[in-house]
CSV table of C-alpha atoms in Angstrom, one decimal:
chain,number,residue,atom,x,y,z
A,1,UNK,CA,-14.2,33.5,15.3
A,2,UNK,CA,-14.0,36.7,16.2
A,3,UNK,CA,-16.8,40.0,15.2
A,4,UNK,CA,-15.4,43.3,15.4
A,5,UNK,CA,-16.7,46.8,14.3
A,6,UNK,CA,-13.6,47.9,11.6
A,7,UNK,CA,-12.3,51.2,11.5
A,8,UNK,CA,-11.1,53.3,8.2
A,9,UNK,CA,-7.8,51.6,8.3
A,10,UNK,CA,-9.5,48.3,7.6
A,11,UNK,CA,-10.7,49.4,4.5
A,12,UNK,CA,-7.5,47.4,2.4
A,13,UNK,CA,-8.3,43.9,4.6
A,14,UNK,CA,-12.0,44.6,4.0
A,15,UNK,CA,-11.3,45.0,0.0
A,16,UNK,CA,-9.1,42.2,-0.1
A,17,UNK,CA,-11.4,40.2,1.3
A,18,UNK,CA,-14.4,40.9,-0.8
A,19,UNK,CA,-12.3,40.5,-3.8
A,20,UNK,CA,-11.5,37.0,-2.8
A,21,UNK,CA,-15.1,36.4,-2.3
A,22,UNK,CA,-16.1,37.6,-5.9
A,23,UNK,CA,-13.1,36.3,-7.4
A,24,UNK,CA,-13.9,33.2,-5.9
A,25,UNK,CA,-17.5,33.6,-7.4
A,26,UNK,CA,-17.1,35.0,-10.3
A,27,UNK,CA,-13.4,35.2,-11.2
A,28,UNK,CA,-13.2,39.0,-11.0
A,29,UNK,CA,-11.9,41.5,-8.2
A,30,UNK,CA,-14.9,43.8,-7.3
A,31,UNK,CA,-14.0,46.8,-5.2
A,32,UNK,CA,-10.8,48.8,-4.2
A,33,UNK,CA,-10.2,50.3,-0.8
A,34,UNK,CA,-10.9,53.9,-1.9
A,35,UNK,CA,-15.1,52.5,-2.3
A,36,UNK,CA,-14.8,50.9,0.8
A,37,UNK,CA,-13.9,53.9,2.7
A,38,UNK,CA,-16.9,55.6,1.2
A,39,UNK,CA,-19.3,53.3,2.9
A,40,UNK,CA,-17.5,54.7,6.4
A,41,UNK,CA,-19.3,58.1,5.9
A,42,UNK,CA,-23.0,56.5,5.0
A,43,UNK,CA,-25.0,57.2,8.2
A,44,UNK,CA,-26.3,54.6,9.9
A,45,UNK,CA,-24.3,51.9,8.2
A,46,UNK,CA,-23.7,49.1,10.8
A,47,UNK,CA,-20.6,46.7,9.5
A,48,UNK,CA,-18.9,44.1,11.2
A,49,UNK,CA,-15.5,42.1,10.1
A,50,UNK,CA,-15.1,38.5,11.1
A,51,UNK,CA,-12.0,37.2,11.8
A,52,UNK,CA,-10.4,33.7,12.6
A,53,UNK,CA,-7.3,33.6,14.0
A,54,UNK,CA,-6.7,37.3,13.0
A,55,UNK,CA,-7.5,36.9,9.5
A,56,UNK,CA,-10.4,38.5,7.9
A,57,UNK,CA,-12.9,35.5,6.8
A,58,UNK,CA,-16.1,37.5,6.4
A,59,UNK,CA,-18.0,41.1,6.3
A,60,UNK,CA,-21.2,42.4,6.8
A,61,UNK,CA,-23.0,45.4,6.8
A,62,UNK,CA,-27.0,46.2,7.8
A,63,UNK,CA,-28.7,49.4,6.6
A,64,UNK,CA,-32.4,50.9,7.3
A,65,UNK,CA,-34.3,52.7,5.1
A,66,UNK,CA,-37.9,53.6,5.1
A,67,UNK,CA,-38.3,51.0,7.9
A,68,UNK,CA,-36.4,48.2,5.3
A,69,UNK,CA,-33.2,46.7,6.9
A,70,UNK,CA,-31.4,45.5,4.4
A,71,UNK,CA,-28.0,43.2,5.1
A,72,UNK,CA,-24.8,42.3,3.3
A,73,UNK,CA,-23.2,39.2,3.7
A,74,UNK,CA,-20.2,38.3,2.6
A,75,UNK,CA,-17.9,35.2,3.7
A,76,UNK,CA,-15.1,33.2,3.1
A,77,UNK,CA,-16.8,30.9,5.9
A,78,UNK,CA,-19.7,29.1,6.4
A,79,UNK,CA,-19.4,29.9,10.0
A,80,UNK,CA,-18.1,33.0,9.5
A,81,UNK,CA,-21.3,33.8,7.4
A,82,UNK,CA,-24.1,32.4,10.4
A,83,UNK,CA,-22.1,34.5,13.0
A,84,UNK,CA,-22.4,37.2,10.8
A,85,UNK,CA,-25.8,36.6,9.7
A,86,UNK,CA,-26.9,36.0,13.6
A,87,UNK,CA,-25.5,39.2,14.5
A,88,UNK,CA,-27.0,41.8,12.4
A,89,UNK,CA,-30.4,39.9,13.1
A,90,UNK,CA,-29.9,40.8,16.6
A,91,UNK,CA,-28.6,44.3,16.1
A,92,UNK,CA,-31.9,45.0,13.8
A,93,UNK,CA,-34.2,43.3,16.8
A,94,UNK,CA,-32.2,45.9,19.0
A,95,UNK,CA,-32.5,48.9,16.9
A,96,UNK,CA,-36.2,48.1,16.0
A,97,UNK,CA,-36.7,48.5,19.9
A,98,UNK,CA,-39.2,45.3,19.7
A,99,UNK,CA,-41.1,46.3,17.0
A,100,UNK,CA,-41.6,43.9,13.9
A,101,UNK,CA,-38.8,44.4,11.4
A,102,UNK,CA,-38.8,43.1,7.7
A,103,UNK,CA,-34.8,41.8,7.1
A,104,UNK,CA,-34.0,41.6,3.6
A,105,UNK,CA,-30.6,39.9,2.8
A,106,UNK,CA,-28.5,39.6,-0.6
A,107,UNK,CA,-26.7,37.0,-1.9
A,108,UNK,CA,-25.9,35.8,-5.1
A,109,UNK,CA,-27.2,32.4,-6.7
A,110,UNK,CA,-23.6,31.3,-6.5
A,111,UNK,CA,-22.7,32.1,-2.9
A,112,UNK,CA,-23.5,28.6,-1.6
A,113,UNK,CA,-22.1,30.1,1.9
A,114,UNK,CA,-24.0,33.1,2.2
A,115,UNK,CA,-27.3,31.1,1.0
A,116,UNK,CA,-26.8,28.3,3.3
A,117,UNK,CA,-26.8,31.1,6.1
A,118,UNK,CA,-30.2,32.9,4.9
A,119,UNK,CA,-31.9,29.4,4.3
A,120,UNK,CA,-30.9,28.4,7.7
A,121,UNK,CA,-32.1,31.4,9.6
A,122,UNK,CA,-35.1,31.1,8.1
A,123,UNK,CA,-34.9,33.6,5.4
A,124,UNK,CA,-37.0,33.1,2.2
A,125,UNK,CA,-36.2,33.4,-1.4
A,126,UNK,CA,-38.5,36.4,-2.4
A,127,UNK,CA,-36.9,37.1,-5.9
A,128,UNK,CA,-33.8,36.5,-8.3
A,129,UNK,CA,-31.6,39.2,-10.4
A,130,UNK,CA,-29.1,38.8,-12.6
A,131,UNK,CA,-26.3,41.4,-13.3
A,132,UNK,CA,-25.3,41.9,-16.9
A,133,UNK,CA,-22.5,43.8,-18.9
A,134,UNK,CA,-20.9,44.3,-22.0
A,135,UNK,CA,-17.1,45.2,-23.0
A,136,UNK,CA,-17.2,47.9,-25.7
A,137,UNK,CA,-14.7,47.8,-28.3
A,138,UNK,CA,-15.3,51.6,-28.7
A,139,UNK,CA,-17.2,54.4,-27.1
A,140,UNK,CA,-20.8,54.7,-28.0
A,141,UNK,CA,-22.0,57.0,-30.4
A,142,UNK,CA,-23.0,60.2,-29.0
């Protein structure tokens, strides 16, 4: 398992990985490479790509806003999920400079790999949310 910082050129690989993840969980693709490219312009966003035999198997990013650290963890492999989460926790501790830091992780309830990694690392569930949508047959009235 190798972790590396992705480059802009990796946007299609990351999109394919995240779409495979979304398809496995929800039966649909989620992102386009152009959306991933936008992430590279976000200030302070720490990103890592996990590869197994040169094949992407996991992605994580870490951001800080107002003293709150947030991790987005998505993996197709349990080991990748654990390794990425460990790296994000280490990065938070490093950047926080020894001060206490609150790290929040996100995972859909259906994502057993991420939920398992968070649970094993001592994260506690603090809230649940759902995402809802409707397909409109026609545009709404103005």
